[in-house]
Amino acid sequence: MSEASPLLPMLQKLSLWVSLGLREQQALLALPHTVRSMRPHDFIVREDDRPVHCCLLLSGFVVRHKVAGNGGRQIFSIHMKGEIVDLHNSILRRADHHVQALTAIDVAFIPAQAIRDIVAAYPLIGQAMWYETLVDAAIFREWTLNVGRRDSRARMAHLLCEFALRLKVAGLGDHAHFQLPMTQEQLSDALALSVVHVNRTLKALEADGVIRRSKRELQIIDFDHLARIGDFDSRYLHLDRLAGGQVP
Amino acid sequence: MSEASPLLPMLQKLSLWVSLGLREQQALLALPHTVRSMRPHDFIVREDDRPVHCCLLLSGFVVRHKVAGNGGRQIFSIHMKGEIVDLHNSILRRADHHVQALTAIDVAFIPAQAIRDIVAAYPLIGQAMWYETLVDAAIFREWTLNVGRRDSRARMAHLLCEFALRLKVAGLGDHAHFQLPMTQEQLSDALALSVVHVNRTLKALEADGVIRRSKRELQIIDFDHLARIGDFDSRYLHLDRLAGGQVP
DNA sequence: CGACGATTTGAAATCAGTCAAGAGCAGTGG
DNA sequence: CCACTGCTCTTGACTGATTTCAAATCGTCG
């Protein structure tokens, strides 16, 4: 219950979905855990693992992804501070996808059994975690739509909008001006495009004056315009309960 | 608790994930519900609804889907007997996608509040339902990979393998010989291809002697071969706990 | 400076989409 | 009973978005 508990971001995130009582809050902060730093490309979980830990991301960015038989990689989602990045795999007990660090990260490892126990003891916490995974699922659906039915321009715009908005919600800064934590190759894995085409698409958006870039730094000049290009409607993120409301 | 309760398939499905005690079983079967029949194309839930019911599918097939701004439709998953087709939307309270009947169906409508209550009262039931939605999410991920990183041939083969295997698991018949409950246009919405190309892809698979068709009737001549073409590995379905084990 | 990864650009190749039209089949109504 | 209507399926020809291949440039870090 120390104010400085590294688990605080988790408490804040879960409180978005369910209003937790003092007992639940204390139980959450009292969860056993080990904080560790990891480097870019390190795996938190590998497909086929039987995870014994559940990971709370304290800083940095990670992705979920999977590799097809033909070598193609597909990223399903990007995660940031405060998100529990491995509920899916650890609750199902057998990992069906990889979870990998995009940047340098700090992670709190919580024993999976401790999660199961706290969920059994405090149904409200279970409910909050369920919500969290349901929102993940909503994001997966939107990405399927993105990859399946939007052209390269819209796909890219959509990803940028989602990322910017989630950065803002996570309190990680300006949604109009931020650092993209990924290479163009990683972008291509998220968008199911080739690296070459990612490059061209970015340049096209820049040429049209919707974004500006220098290296990984990205500035969204007109968010609404980008949202229109990307067919982006934030409702799938289920942010209703937040102070702010809809699209910023 | 009459043997003939229409909710029995749900009990069986949930029992796959968690072993439920007598109390839980009774509570489940005692859930208030109304059985209704619906016709092809009827909507169970529409995007943006605030669902007051949660639907258990008793017979027939339904799909989840969403429509992009450019008119493109993307189907995320197909559901069959025994599946609770609207936990996602009703737990999140605001539907972010459509759920629509593919064929004539029978559905049990259960008040969403009754679901919330039973979950609060019986954590084990909540856990089982959580599992169910996690497996849904695993399927969404695999479909993203399918649409994003496999070519038309593999995509089609993958979908057929998944459908055949799930039919079998649901006890709905022979996984080598069945009726496809969807038009080629609906297939195209699931695979993110054009109708024309779906047609050509099916013919190609048939020409190669992997499947045989007459109208909607489909025969898989060599499942393993089809699985190889489709890069299909059933682990993402998390069927471990079932009697049968892996790929049939 | 050298080296390696990331980005950028051009040209050629290809998979899948679009357009258009015909065939098959089932249901409807005259 | 048959013509009519409306889907669904099929096929061919053409188009086009994106990929692939190849090579140059840029930047950073030891």
mmCIF file with all atom_site columns, N, CA and C (backbone and C1' of nucleotides) in Angstrom, chain A residues 144-145 147-149 155, chain B residues 63-65 73-78 142-163 180 182-202 205 218 230 236, chain C residues 16-17:
data_model
loop_
_atom_site.group_PDB
_atom_site.id
_atom_site.type_symbol
_atom_site.label_atom_id
_atom_site.label_alt_id
_atom_site.label_comp_id
_atom_site.label_asym_id
_atom_site.label_entity_id
_atom_site.label_seq_id
_atom_site.pdbx_PDB_ins_code
_atom_site.Cartn_x
_atom_site.Cartn_y
_atom_site.Cartn_z
_atom_site.occupancy
_atom_site.B_iso_or_equiv
_atom_site.pdbx_formal_charge
_atom_site.auth_seq_id
_atom_site.auth_comp_id
_atom_site.auth_asym_id
_atom_site.auth_atom_id
_atom_site.pdbx_PDB_model_num
ATOM 1   N N     . THR A 1 144 ? -8.496  -6.467  -37.315 1.00 0.00 ? 144 THR A N     1
ATOM 2   C CA    . THR A 1 144 ? -8.842  -7.383  -38.407 1.00 0.00 ? 144 THR A CA    1
ATOM 3   C C     . THR A 1 144 ? -9.532  -6.593  -39.514 1.00 0.00 ? 144 THR A C     1
ATOM 4   N N     . LEU A 1 145 ? -10.458 -5.734  -39.101 1.00 0.00 ? 145 LEU A N     1
ATOM 5   C CA    . LEU A 1 145 ? -11.145 -4.892  -40.078 1.00 0.00 ? 145 LEU A CA    1
ATOM 6   C C     . LEU A 1 145 ? -10.147 -4.003  -40.804 1.00 0.00 ? 145 LEU A C     1
ATOM 7   N N     . VAL A 1 147 ? -6.891  -4.378  -41.316 1.00 0.00 ? 147 VAL A N     1
ATOM 8   C CA    . VAL A 1 147 ? -6.021  -5.130  -42.210 1.00 0.00 ? 147 VAL A CA    1
ATOM 9   C C     . VAL A 1 147 ? -6.810  -5.720  -43.379 1.00 0.00 ? 147 VAL A C     1
ATOM 10  N N     . GLY A 1 148 ? -8.048  -6.101  -43.103 1.00 0.00 ? 148 GLY A N     1
ATOM 11  C CA    . GLY A 1 148 ? -8.823  -6.785  -44.130 1.00 0.00 ? 148 GLY A CA    1
ATOM 12  C C     . GLY A 1 148 ? -9.493  -5.851  -45.117 1.00 0.00 ? 148 GLY A C     1
ATOM 13  N N     . ARG A 1 149 ? -9.974  -4.716  -44.633 1.00 0.00 ? 149 ARG A N     1
ATOM 14  C CA    . ARG A 1 149 ? -10.858 -3.936  -45.489 1.00 0.00 ? 149 ARG A CA    1
ATOM 15  C C     . ARG A 1 149 ? -10.482 -2.489  -45.732 1.00 0.00 ? 149 ARG A C     1
ATOM 16  N N     . ARG A 1 155 ? -5.265  2.390   -43.437 1.00 0.00 ? 155 ARG A N     1
ATOM 17  C CA    . ARG A 1 155 ? -4.691  1.523   -42.415 1.00 0.00 ? 155 ARG A CA    1
ATOM 18  C C     . ARG A 1 155 ? -3.694  2.269   -41.562 1.00 0.00 ? 155 ARG A C     1
ATOM 19  N N     . VAL B 1 63  ? -22.763 -14.838 -37.372 1.00 0.00 ? 63  VAL B N     1
ATOM 20  C CA    . VAL B 1 63  ? -21.435 -14.227 -37.516 1.00 0.00 ? 63  VAL B CA    1
ATOM 21  C C     . VAL B 1 63  ? -21.385 -12.915 -36.751 1.00 0.00 ? 63  VAL B C     1
ATOM 22  N N     . ARG B 1 64  ? -20.177 -12.566 -36.340 1.00 0.00 ? 64  ARG B N     1
ATOM 23  C CA    . ARG B 1 64  ? -19.897 -11.227 -35.847 1.00 0.00 ? 64  ARG B CA    1
ATOM 24  C C     . ARG B 1 64  ? -19.274 -10.474 -37.002 1.00 0.00 ? 64  ARG B C     1
ATOM 25  N N     . HIS B 1 65  ? -19.640 -9.231  -37.211 1.00 0.00 ? 65  HIS B N     1
ATOM 26  C CA    . HIS B 1 65  ? -18.983 -8.470  -38.261 1.00 0.00 ? 65  HIS B CA    1
ATOM 27  C C     . HIS B 1 65  ? -19.122 -6.983  -38.037 1.00 0.00 ? 65  HIS B C     1
ATOM 28  N N     . ARG B 1 73  ? -17.104 -5.025  -45.658 1.00 0.00 ? 73  ARG B N     1
ATOM 29  C CA    . ARG B 1 73  ? -17.580 -5.743  -44.478 1.00 0.00 ? 73  ARG B CA    1
ATOM 30  C C     . ARG B 1 73  ? -16.502 -6.715  -44.037 1.00 0.00 ? 73  ARG B C     1
ATOM 31  N N     . GLN B 1 74  ? -16.312 -6.863  -42.734 1.00 0.00 ? 74  GLN B N     1
ATOM 32  C CA    . GLN B 1 74  ? -15.366 -7.861  -42.256 1.00 0.00 ? 74  GLN B CA    1
ATOM 33  C C     . GLN B 1 74  ? -16.029 -8.737  -41.204 1.00 0.00 ? 74  GLN B C     1
ATOM 34  N N     . ILE B 1 75  ? -16.061 -10.020 -41.481 1.00 0.00 ? 75  ILE B N     1
ATOM 35  C CA    . ILE B 1 75  ? -16.571 -10.984 -40.504 1.00 0.00 ? 75  ILE B CA    1
ATOM 36  C C     . ILE B 1 75  ? -15.413 -11.410 -39.619 1.00 0.00 ? 75  ILE B C     1
ATOM 37  N N     . PHE B 1 76  ? -15.650 -11.456 -38.299 1.00 0.00 ? 76  PHE B N     1
ATOM 38  C CA    . PHE B 1 76  ? -14.582 -11.783 -37.350 1.00 0.00 ? 76  PHE B CA    1
ATOM 39  C C     . PHE B 1 76  ? -14.620 -13.220 -36.879 1.00 0.00 ? 76  PHE B C     1
ATOM 40  N N     . SER B 1 77  ? -15.816 -13.783 -36.853 1.00 0.00 ? 77  SER B N     1
ATOM 41  C CA    . SER B 1 77  ? -15.924 -15.159 -36.382 1.00 0.00 ? 77  SER B CA    1
ATOM 42  C C     . SER B 1 77  ? -17.297 -15.697 -36.710 1.00 0.00 ? 77  SER B C     1
ATOM 43  N N     . ILE B 1 78  ? -17.351 -17.012 -36.755 1.00 0.00 ? 78  ILE B N     1
ATOM 44  C CA    . ILE B 1 78  ? -18.594 -17.714 -37.032 1.00 0.00 ? 78  ILE B CA    1
ATOM 45  C C     . ILE B 1 78  ? -18.944 -18.470 -35.764 1.00 0.00 ? 78  ILE B C     1
ATOM 46  N N     . GLU B 1 142 ? -6.074  -15.081 -34.619 1.00 0.00 ? 142 GLU B N     1
ATOM 47  C CA    . GLU B 1 142 ? -5.724  -15.964 -35.725 1.00 0.00 ? 142 GLU B CA    1
ATOM 48  C C     . GLU B 1 142 ? -6.320  -15.460 -37.035 1.00 0.00 ? 142 GLU B C     1
ATOM 49  N N     . TRP B 1 143 ? -7.506  -14.903 -36.958 1.00 0.00 ? 143 TRP B N     1
ATOM 50  C CA    . TRP B 1 143 ? -8.117  -14.385 -38.187 1.00 0.00 ? 143 TRP B CA    1
ATOM 51  C C     . TRP B 1 143 ? -7.386  -13.161 -38.693 1.00 0.00 ? 143 TRP B C     1
ATOM 52  N N     . THR B 1 144 ? -6.880  -12.351 -37.783 1.00 0.00 ? 144 THR B N     1
ATOM 53  C CA    . THR B 1 144 ? -6.093  -11.200 -38.225 1.00 0.00 ? 144 THR B CA    1
ATOM 54  C C     . THR B 1 144 ? -4.868  -11.692 -38.986 1.00 0.00 ? 144 THR B C     1
ATOM 55  N N     . LEU B 1 145 ? -4.215  -12.698 -38.417 1.00 0.00 ? 145 LEU B N     1
ATOM 56  C CA    . LEU B 1 145 ? -3.054  -13.289 -39.089 1.00 0.00 ? 145 LEU B CA    1
ATOM 57  C C     . LEU B 1 145 ? -3.466  -13.852 -40.445 1.00 0.00 ? 145 LEU B C     1
ATOM 58  N N     . ASN B 1 146 ? -4.601  -14.507 -40.466 1.00 0.00 ? 146 ASN B N     1
ATOM 59  C CA    . ASN B 1 146 ? -5.076  -15.134 -41.691 1.00 0.00 ? 146 ASN B CA    1
ATOM 60  C C     . ASN B 1 146 ? -5.286  -14.103 -42.791 1.00 0.00 ? 146 ASN B C     1
ATOM 61  N N     . VAL B 1 147 ? -5.989  -13.052 -42.437 1.00 0.00 ? 147 VAL B N     1
ATOM 62  C CA    . VAL B 1 147 ? -6.325  -12.023 -43.403 1.00 0.00 ? 147 VAL B CA    1
ATOM 63  C C     . VAL B 1 147 ? -5.101  -11.189 -43.772 1.00 0.00 ? 147 VAL B C     1
ATOM 64  N N     . GLY B 1 148 ? -4.226  -11.002 -42.776 1.00 0.00 ? 148 GLY B N     1
ATOM 65  C CA    . GLY B 1 148 ? -3.088  -10.130 -43.010 1.00 0.00 ? 148 GLY B CA    1
ATOM 66  C C     . GLY B 1 148 ? -1.926  -10.791 -43.719 1.00 0.00 ? 148 GLY B C     1
ATOM 67  N N     . ARG B 1 149 ? -1.680  -12.062 -43.406 1.00 0.00 ? 149 ARG B N     1
ATOM 68  C CA    . ARG B 1 149 ? -0.420  -12.640 -43.848 1.00 0.00 ? 149 ARG B CA    1
ATOM 69  C C     . ARG B 1 149 ? -0.489  -13.924 -44.661 1.00 0.00 ? 149 ARG B C     1
ATOM 70  N N     . ARG B 1 150 ? -1.692  -14.372 -45.013 1.00 0.00 ? 150 ARG B N     1
ATOM 71  C CA    . ARG B 1 150 ? -1.760  -15.572 -45.841 1.00 0.00 ? 150 ARG B CA    1
ATOM 72  C C     . ARG B 1 150 ? -2.382  -15.226 -47.187 1.00 0.00 ? 150 ARG B C     1
ATOM 73  N N     . ASP B 1 151 ? -2.005  -15.941 -48.244 1.00 0.00 ? 151 ASP B N     1
ATOM 74  C CA    . ASP B 1 151 ? -2.603  -15.668 -49.553 1.00 0.00 ? 151 ASP B CA    1
ATOM 75  C C     . ASP B 1 151 ? -3.973  -16.334 -49.644 1.00 0.00 ? 151 ASP B C     1
ATOM 76  N N     . SER B 1 152 ? -4.665  -16.059 -50.727 1.00 0.00 ? 152 SER B N     1
ATOM 77  C CA    . SER B 1 152 ? -6.071  -16.459 -50.812 1.00 0.00 ? 152 SER B CA    1
ATOM 78  C C     . SER B 1 152 ? -6.273  -17.953 -50.592 1.00 0.00 ? 152 SER B C     1
ATOM 79  N N     . ARG B 1 153 ? -5.393  -18.734 -51.170 1.00 0.00 ? 153 ARG B N     1
ATOM 80  C CA    . ARG B 1 153 ? -5.480  -20.185 -51.049 1.00 0.00 ? 153 ARG B CA    1
ATOM 81  C C     . ARG B 1 153 ? -5.398  -20.635 -49.602 1.00 0.00 ? 153 ARG B C     1
ATOM 82  N N     . ALA B 1 154 ? -4.366  -20.153 -48.913 1.00 0.00 ? 154 ALA B N     1
ATOM 83  C CA    . ALA B 1 154 ? -4.165  -20.526 -47.521 1.00 0.00 ? 154 ALA B CA    1
ATOM 84  C C     . ALA B 1 154 ? -5.300  -20.000 -46.645 1.00 0.00 ? 154 ALA B C     1
ATOM 85  N N     . ARG B 1 155 ? -5.731  -18.796 -46.940 1.00 0.00 ? 155 ARG B N     1
ATOM 86  C CA    . ARG B 1 155 ? -6.806  -18.209 -46.157 1.00 0.00 ? 155 ARG B CA    1
ATOM 87  C C     . ARG B 1 155 ? -8.045  -19.077 -46.196 1.00 0.00 ? 155 ARG B C     1
ATOM 88  N N     . MET B 1 156 ? -8.412  -19.457 -47.407 1.00 0.00 ? 156 MET B N     1
ATOM 89  C CA    . MET B 1 156 ? -9.598  -20.281 -47.584 1.00 0.00 ? 156 MET B CA    1
ATOM 90  C C     . MET B 1 156 ? -9.423  -21.628 -46.886 1.00 0.00 ? 156 MET B C     1
ATOM 91  N N     . ALA B 1 157 ? -8.284  -22.240 -47.095 1.00 0.00 ? 157 ALA B N     1
ATOM 92  C CA    . ALA B 1 157 ? -8.035  -23.545 -46.479 1.00 0.00 ? 157 ALA B CA    1
ATOM 93  C C     . ALA B 1 157 ? -8.109  -23.434 -44.962 1.00 0.00 ? 157 ALA B C     1
ATOM 94  N N     . HIS B 1 158 ? -7.565  -22.368 -44.442 1.00 0.00 ? 158 HIS B N     1
ATOM 95  C CA    . HIS B 1 158 ? -7.566  -22.188 -42.989 1.00 0.00 ? 158 HIS B CA    1
ATOM 96  C C     . HIS B 1 158 ? -8.984  -22.080 -42.459 1.00 0.00 ? 158 HIS B C     1
ATOM 97  N N     . LEU B 1 159 ? -9.774  -21.265 -43.116 1.00 0.00 ? 159 LEU B N     1
ATOM 98  C CA    . LEU B 1 159 ? -11.154 -21.111 -42.663 1.00 0.00 ? 159 LEU B CA    1
ATOM 99  C C     . LEU B 1 159 ? -11.895 -22.442 -42.700 1.00 0.00 ? 159 LEU B C     1
ATOM 100 N N     . LEU B 1 160 ? -11.702 -23.188 -43.762 1.00 0.00 ? 160 LEU B N     1
ATOM 101 C CA    . LEU B 1 160 ? -12.404 -24.477 -43.873 1.00 0.00 ? 160 LEU B CA    1
ATOM 102 C C     . LEU B 1 160 ? -11.963 -25.425 -42.763 1.00 0.00 ? 160 LEU B C     1
ATOM 103 N N     . CYS B 1 161 ? -10.671 -25.451 -42.479 1.00 0.00 ? 161 CYS B N     1
ATOM 104 C CA    . CYS B 1 161 ? -10.189 -26.323 -41.407 1.00 0.00 ? 161 CYS B CA    1
ATOM 105 C C     . CYS B 1 161 ? -10.801 -25.930 -40.068 1.00 0.00 ? 161 CYS B C     1
ATOM 106 N N     . GLU B 1 162 ? -10.774 -24.641 -39.773 1.00 0.00 ? 162 GLU B N     1
ATOM 107 C CA    . GLU B 1 162 ? -11.330 -24.220 -38.486 1.00 0.00 ? 162 GLU B CA    1
ATOM 108 C C     . GLU B 1 162 ? -12.796 -24.585 -38.387 1.00 0.00 ? 162 GLU B C     1
ATOM 109 N N     . PHE B 1 163 ? -13.523 -24.294 -39.453 1.00 0.00 ? 163 PHE B N     1
ATOM 110 C CA    . PHE B 1 163 ? -14.955 -24.549 -39.415 1.00 0.00 ? 163 PHE B CA    1
ATOM 111 C C     . PHE B 1 163 ? -15.234 -26.040 -39.240 1.00 0.00 ? 163 PHE B C     1
ATOM 112 N N     . LEU B 1 180 ? -21.752 -25.926 -45.943 1.00 0.00 ? 180 LEU B N     1
ATOM 113 C CA    . LEU B 1 180 ? -21.264 -24.591 -45.584 1.00 0.00 ? 180 LEU B CA    1
ATOM 114 C C     . LEU B 1 180 ? -22.476 -23.681 -45.402 1.00 0.00 ? 180 LEU B C     1
ATOM 115 N N     . MET B 1 182 ? -22.832 -20.612 -45.543 1.00 0.00 ? 182 MET B N     1
ATOM 116 C CA    . MET B 1 182 ? -22.677 -19.248 -46.032 1.00 0.00 ? 182 MET B CA    1
ATOM 117 C C     . MET B 1 182 ? -22.482 -19.169 -47.539 1.00 0.00 ? 182 MET B C     1
ATOM 118 N N     . THR B 1 183 ? -22.901 -18.051 -48.097 1.00 0.00 ? 183 THR B N     1
ATOM 119 C CA    . THR B 1 183 ? -22.706 -17.818 -49.523 1.00 0.00 ? 183 THR B CA    1
ATOM 120 C C     . THR B 1 183 ? -21.244 -17.457 -49.767 1.00 0.00 ? 183 THR B C     1
ATOM 121 N N     . GLN B 1 184 ? -20.863 -17.455 -51.035 1.00 0.00 ? 184 GLN B N     1
ATOM 122 C CA    . GLN B 1 184 ? -19.487 -17.094 -51.358 1.00 0.00 ? 184 GLN B CA    1
ATOM 123 C C     . GLN B 1 184 ? -19.238 -15.621 -51.022 1.00 0.00 ? 184 GLN B C     1
ATOM 124 N N     . GLU B 1 185 ? -20.274 -14.836 -51.075 1.00 0.00 ? 185 GLU B N     1
ATOM 125 C CA    . GLU B 1 185 ? -20.107 -13.433 -50.710 1.00 0.00 ? 185 GLU B CA    1
ATOM 126 C C     . GLU B 1 185 ? -19.777 -13.319 -49.226 1.00 0.00 ? 185 GLU B C     1
ATOM 127 N N     . GLN B 1 186 ? -20.450 -14.113 -48.405 1.00 0.00 ? 186 GLN B N     1
ATOM 128 C CA    . GLN B 1 186 ? -20.152 -14.086 -46.974 1.00 0.00 ? 186 GLN B CA    1
ATOM 129 C C     . GLN B 1 186 ? -18.759 -14.641 -46.694 1.00 0.00 ? 186 GLN B C     1
ATOM 130 N N     . LEU B 1 187 ? -18.388 -15.654 -47.461 1.00 0.00 ? 187 LEU B N     1
ATOM 131 C CA    . LEU B 1 187 ? -17.012 -16.146 -47.345 1.00 0.00 ? 187 LEU B CA    1
ATOM 132 C C     . LEU B 1 187 ? -16.025 -15.028 -47.649 1.00 0.00 ? 187 LEU B C     1
ATOM 133 N N     . SER B 1 188 ? -16.357 -14.251 -48.678 1.00 0.00 ? 188 SER B N     1
ATOM 134 C CA    . SER B 1 188 ? -15.440 -13.175 -49.068 1.00 0.00 ? 188 SER B CA    1
ATOM 135 C C     . SER B 1 188 ? -15.323 -12.141 -47.950 1.00 0.00 ? 188 SER B C     1
ATOM 136 N N     . ASP B 1 189 ? -16.405 -11.940 -47.204 1.00 0.00 ? 189 ASP B N     1
ATOM 137 C CA    . ASP B 1 189 ? -16.355 -11.001 -46.087 1.00 0.00 ? 189 ASP B CA    1
ATOM 138 C C     . ASP B 1 189 ? -15.531 -11.555 -44.926 1.00 0.00 ? 189 ASP B C     1
ATOM 139 N N     . ALA B 1 190 ? -15.492 -12.856 -44.813 1.00 0.00 ? 190 ALA B N     1
ATOM 140 C CA    . ALA B 1 190 ? -14.698 -13.451 -43.736 1.00 0.00 ? 190 ALA B CA    1
ATOM 141 C C     . ALA B 1 190 ? -13.222 -13.478 -44.093 1.00 0.00 ? 190 ALA B C     1
ATOM 142 N N     . LEU B 1 191 ? -12.928 -13.594 -45.388 1.00 0.00 ? 191 LEU B N     1
ATOM 143 C CA    . LEU B 1 191 ? -11.546 -13.771 -45.817 1.00 0.00 ? 191 LEU B CA    1
ATOM 144 C C     . LEU B 1 191 ? -10.924 -12.479 -46.347 1.00 0.00 ? 191 LEU B C     1
ATOM 145 N N     . ALA B 1 192 ? -11.714 -11.427 -46.397 1.00 0.00 ? 192 ALA B N     1
ATOM 146 C CA    . ALA B 1 192 ? -11.239 -10.172 -46.979 1.00 0.00 ? 192 ALA B CA    1
ATOM 147 C C     . ALA B 1 192 ? -10.735 -10.381 -48.412 1.00 0.00 ? 192 ALA B C     1
ATOM 148 N N     . LEU B 1 193 ? -11.569 -11.055 -49.190 1.00 0.00 ? 193 LEU B N     1
ATOM 149 C CA    . LEU B 1 193 ? -11.293 -11.230 -50.617 1.00 0.00 ? 193 LEU B CA    1
ATOM 150 C C     . LEU B 1 193 ? -12.526 -10.740 -51.376 1.00 0.00 ? 193 LEU B C     1
ATOM 151 N N     . SER B 1 194 ? -12.411 -10.665 -52.697 1.00 0.00 ? 194 SER B N     1
ATOM 152 C CA    . SER B 1 194 ? -13.611 -10.340 -53.476 1.00 0.00 ? 194 SER B CA    1
ATOM 153 C C     . SER B 1 194 ? -14.376 -11.630 -53.756 1.00 0.00 ? 194 SER B C     1
ATOM 154 N N     . VAL B 1 195 ? -15.653 -11.497 -54.032 1.00 0.00 ? 195 VAL B N     1
ATOM 155 C CA    . VAL B 1 195 ? -16.468 -12.682 -54.317 1.00 0.00 ? 195 VAL B CA    1
ATOM 156 C C     . VAL B 1 195 ? -15.867 -13.467 -55.471 1.00 0.00 ? 195 VAL B C     1
ATOM 157 N N     . VAL B 1 196 ? -15.490 -12.758 -56.491 1.00 0.00 ? 196 VAL B N     1
ATOM 158 C CA    . VAL B 1 196 ? -14.922 -13.400 -57.676 1.00 0.00 ? 196 VAL B CA    1
ATOM 159 C C     . VAL B 1 196 ? -13.719 -14.259 -57.292 1.00 0.00 ? 196 VAL B C     1
ATOM 160 N N     . HIS B 1 197 ? -12.899 -13.703 -56.446 1.00 0.00 ? 197 HIS B N     1
ATOM 161 C CA    . HIS B 1 197 ? -11.690 -14.434 -56.100 1.00 0.00 ? 197 HIS B CA    1
ATOM 162 C C     . HIS B 1 197 ? -11.975 -15.615 -55.180 1.00 0.00 ? 197 HIS B C     1
ATOM 163 N N     . VAL B 1 198 ? -12.983 -15.485 -54.358 1.00 0.00 ? 198 VAL B N     1
ATOM 164 C CA    . VAL B 1 198 ? -13.398 -16.615 -53.527 1.00 0.00 ? 198 VAL B CA    1
ATOM 165 C C     . VAL B 1 198 ? -13.792 -17.768 -54.429 1.00 0.00 ? 198 VAL B C     1
ATOM 166 N N     . ASN B 1 199 ? -14.554 -17.426 -55.445 1.00 0.00 ? 199 ASN B N     1
ATOM 167 C CA    . ASN B 1 199 ? -14.998 -18.451 -56.381 1.00 0.00 ? 199 ASN B CA    1
ATOM 168 C C     . ASN B 1 199 ? -13.809 -19.145 -57.045 1.00 0.00 ? 199 ASN B C     1
ATOM 169 N N     . ARG B 1 200 ? -12.891 -18.366 -57.509 1.00 0.00 ? 200 ARG B N     1
ATOM 170 C CA    . ARG B 1 200 ? -11.725 -18.958 -58.179 1.00 0.00 ? 200 ARG B CA    1
ATOM 171 C C     . ARG B 1 200 ? -10.892 -19.797 -57.213 1.00 0.00 ? 200 ARG B C     1
ATOM 172 N N     . THR B 1 201 ? -10.781 -19.312 -55.981 1.00 0.00 ? 201 THR B N     1
ATOM 173 C CA    . THR B 1 201 ? -9.972  -20.032 -54.998 1.00 0.00 ? 201 THR B CA    1
ATOM 174 C C     . THR B 1 201 ? -10.598 -21.385 -54.663 1.00 0.00 ? 201 THR B C     1
ATOM 175 N N     . LEU B 1 202 ? -11.913 -21.385 -54.504 1.00 0.00 ? 202 LEU B N     1
ATOM 176 C CA    . LEU B 1 202 ? -12.595 -22.643 -54.240 1.00 0.00 ? 202 LEU B CA    1
ATOM 177 C C     . LEU B 1 202 ? -12.387 -23.621 -55.388 1.00 0.00 ? 202 LEU B C     1
ATOM 178 N N     . LEU B 1 205 ? -8.898  -25.086 -55.315 1.00 0.00 ? 205 LEU B N     1
ATOM 179 C CA    . LEU B 1 205 ? -8.743  -26.137 -54.307 1.00 0.00 ? 205 LEU B CA    1
ATOM 180 C C     . LEU B 1 205 ? -9.404  -27.422 -54.775 1.00 0.00 ? 205 LEU B C     1
ATOM 181 N N     . LEU B 1 218 ? -19.836 -29.423 -48.830 1.00 0.00 ? 218 LEU B N     1
ATOM 182 C CA    . LEU B 1 218 ? -18.391 -29.457 -48.950 1.00 0.00 ? 218 LEU B CA    1
ATOM 183 C C     . LEU B 1 218 ? -17.809 -30.743 -48.393 1.00 0.00 ? 218 LEU B C     1
ATOM 184 N N     . GLY B 1 230 ? -3.371  -24.525 -45.515 1.00 0.00 ? 230 GLY B N     1
ATOM 185 C CA    . GLY B 1 230 ? -3.925  -23.396 -44.777 1.00 0.00 ? 230 GLY B CA    1
ATOM 186 C C     . GLY B 1 230 ? -3.076  -22.978 -43.596 1.00 0.00 ? 230 GLY B C     1
ATOM 187 N N     . TYR B 1 236 ? -4.574  -22.683 -31.403 1.00 0.00 ? 236 TYR B N     1
ATOM 188 C CA    . TYR B 1 236 ? -5.194  -21.403 -31.020 1.00 0.00 ? 236 TYR B CA    1
ATOM 189 C C     . TYR B 1 236 ? -6.644  -21.568 -30.558 1.00 0.00 ? 236 TYR B C     1
ATOM 190 P P     . DA  C 2 16  ? -3.662  -13.654 -53.657 1.00 0.00 ? 16  DA  C P     1
ATOM 191 O "O5'" . DA  C 2 16  ? -4.755  -12.558 -53.983 1.00 0.00 ? 16  DA  C "O5'" 1
ATOM 192 C "C5'" . DA  C 2 16  ? -4.514  -11.238 -53.526 1.00 0.00 ? 16  DA  C "C5'" 1
ATOM 193 C "C4'" . DA  C 2 16  ? -5.480  -10.277 -54.163 1.00 0.00 ? 16  DA  C "C4'" 1
ATOM 194 C "C3'" . DA  C 2 16  ? -6.939  -10.735 -54.173 1.00 0.00 ? 16  DA  C "C3'" 1
ATOM 195 O "O3'" . DA  C 2 16  ? -7.689  -9.714  -53.526 1.00 0.00 ? 16  DA  C "O3'" 1
ATOM 196 C "C1'" . DA  C 2 16  ? -6.286  -9.947  -56.313 1.00 0.00 ? 16  DA  C "C1'" 1
ATOM 197 P P     . DG  C 2 17  ? -9.242  -9.527  -53.696 1.00 0.00 ? 17  DG  C P     1
ATOM 198 O "O5'" . DG  C 2 17  ? -9.316  -8.350  -54.773 1.00 0.00 ? 17  DG  C "O5'" 1
ATOM 199 C "C5'" . DG  C 2 17  ? -8.742  -7.092  -54.424 1.00 0.00 ? 17  DG  C "C5'" 1
ATOM 200 C "C4'" . DG  C 2 17  ? -9.242  -6.018  -55.361 1.00 0.00 ? 17  DG  C "C4'" 1
ATOM 201 C "C3'" . DG  C 2 17  ? -10.766 -5.916  -55.434 1.00 0.00 ? 17  DG  C "C3'" 1
ATOM 202 O "O3'" . DG  C 2 17  ? -11.146 -4.533  -55.542 1.00 0.00 ? 17  DG  C "O3'" 1
ATOM 203 C "C1'" . DG  C 2 17  ? -9.900  -6.526  -57.567 1.00 0.00 ? 17  DG  C "C1'" 1
#
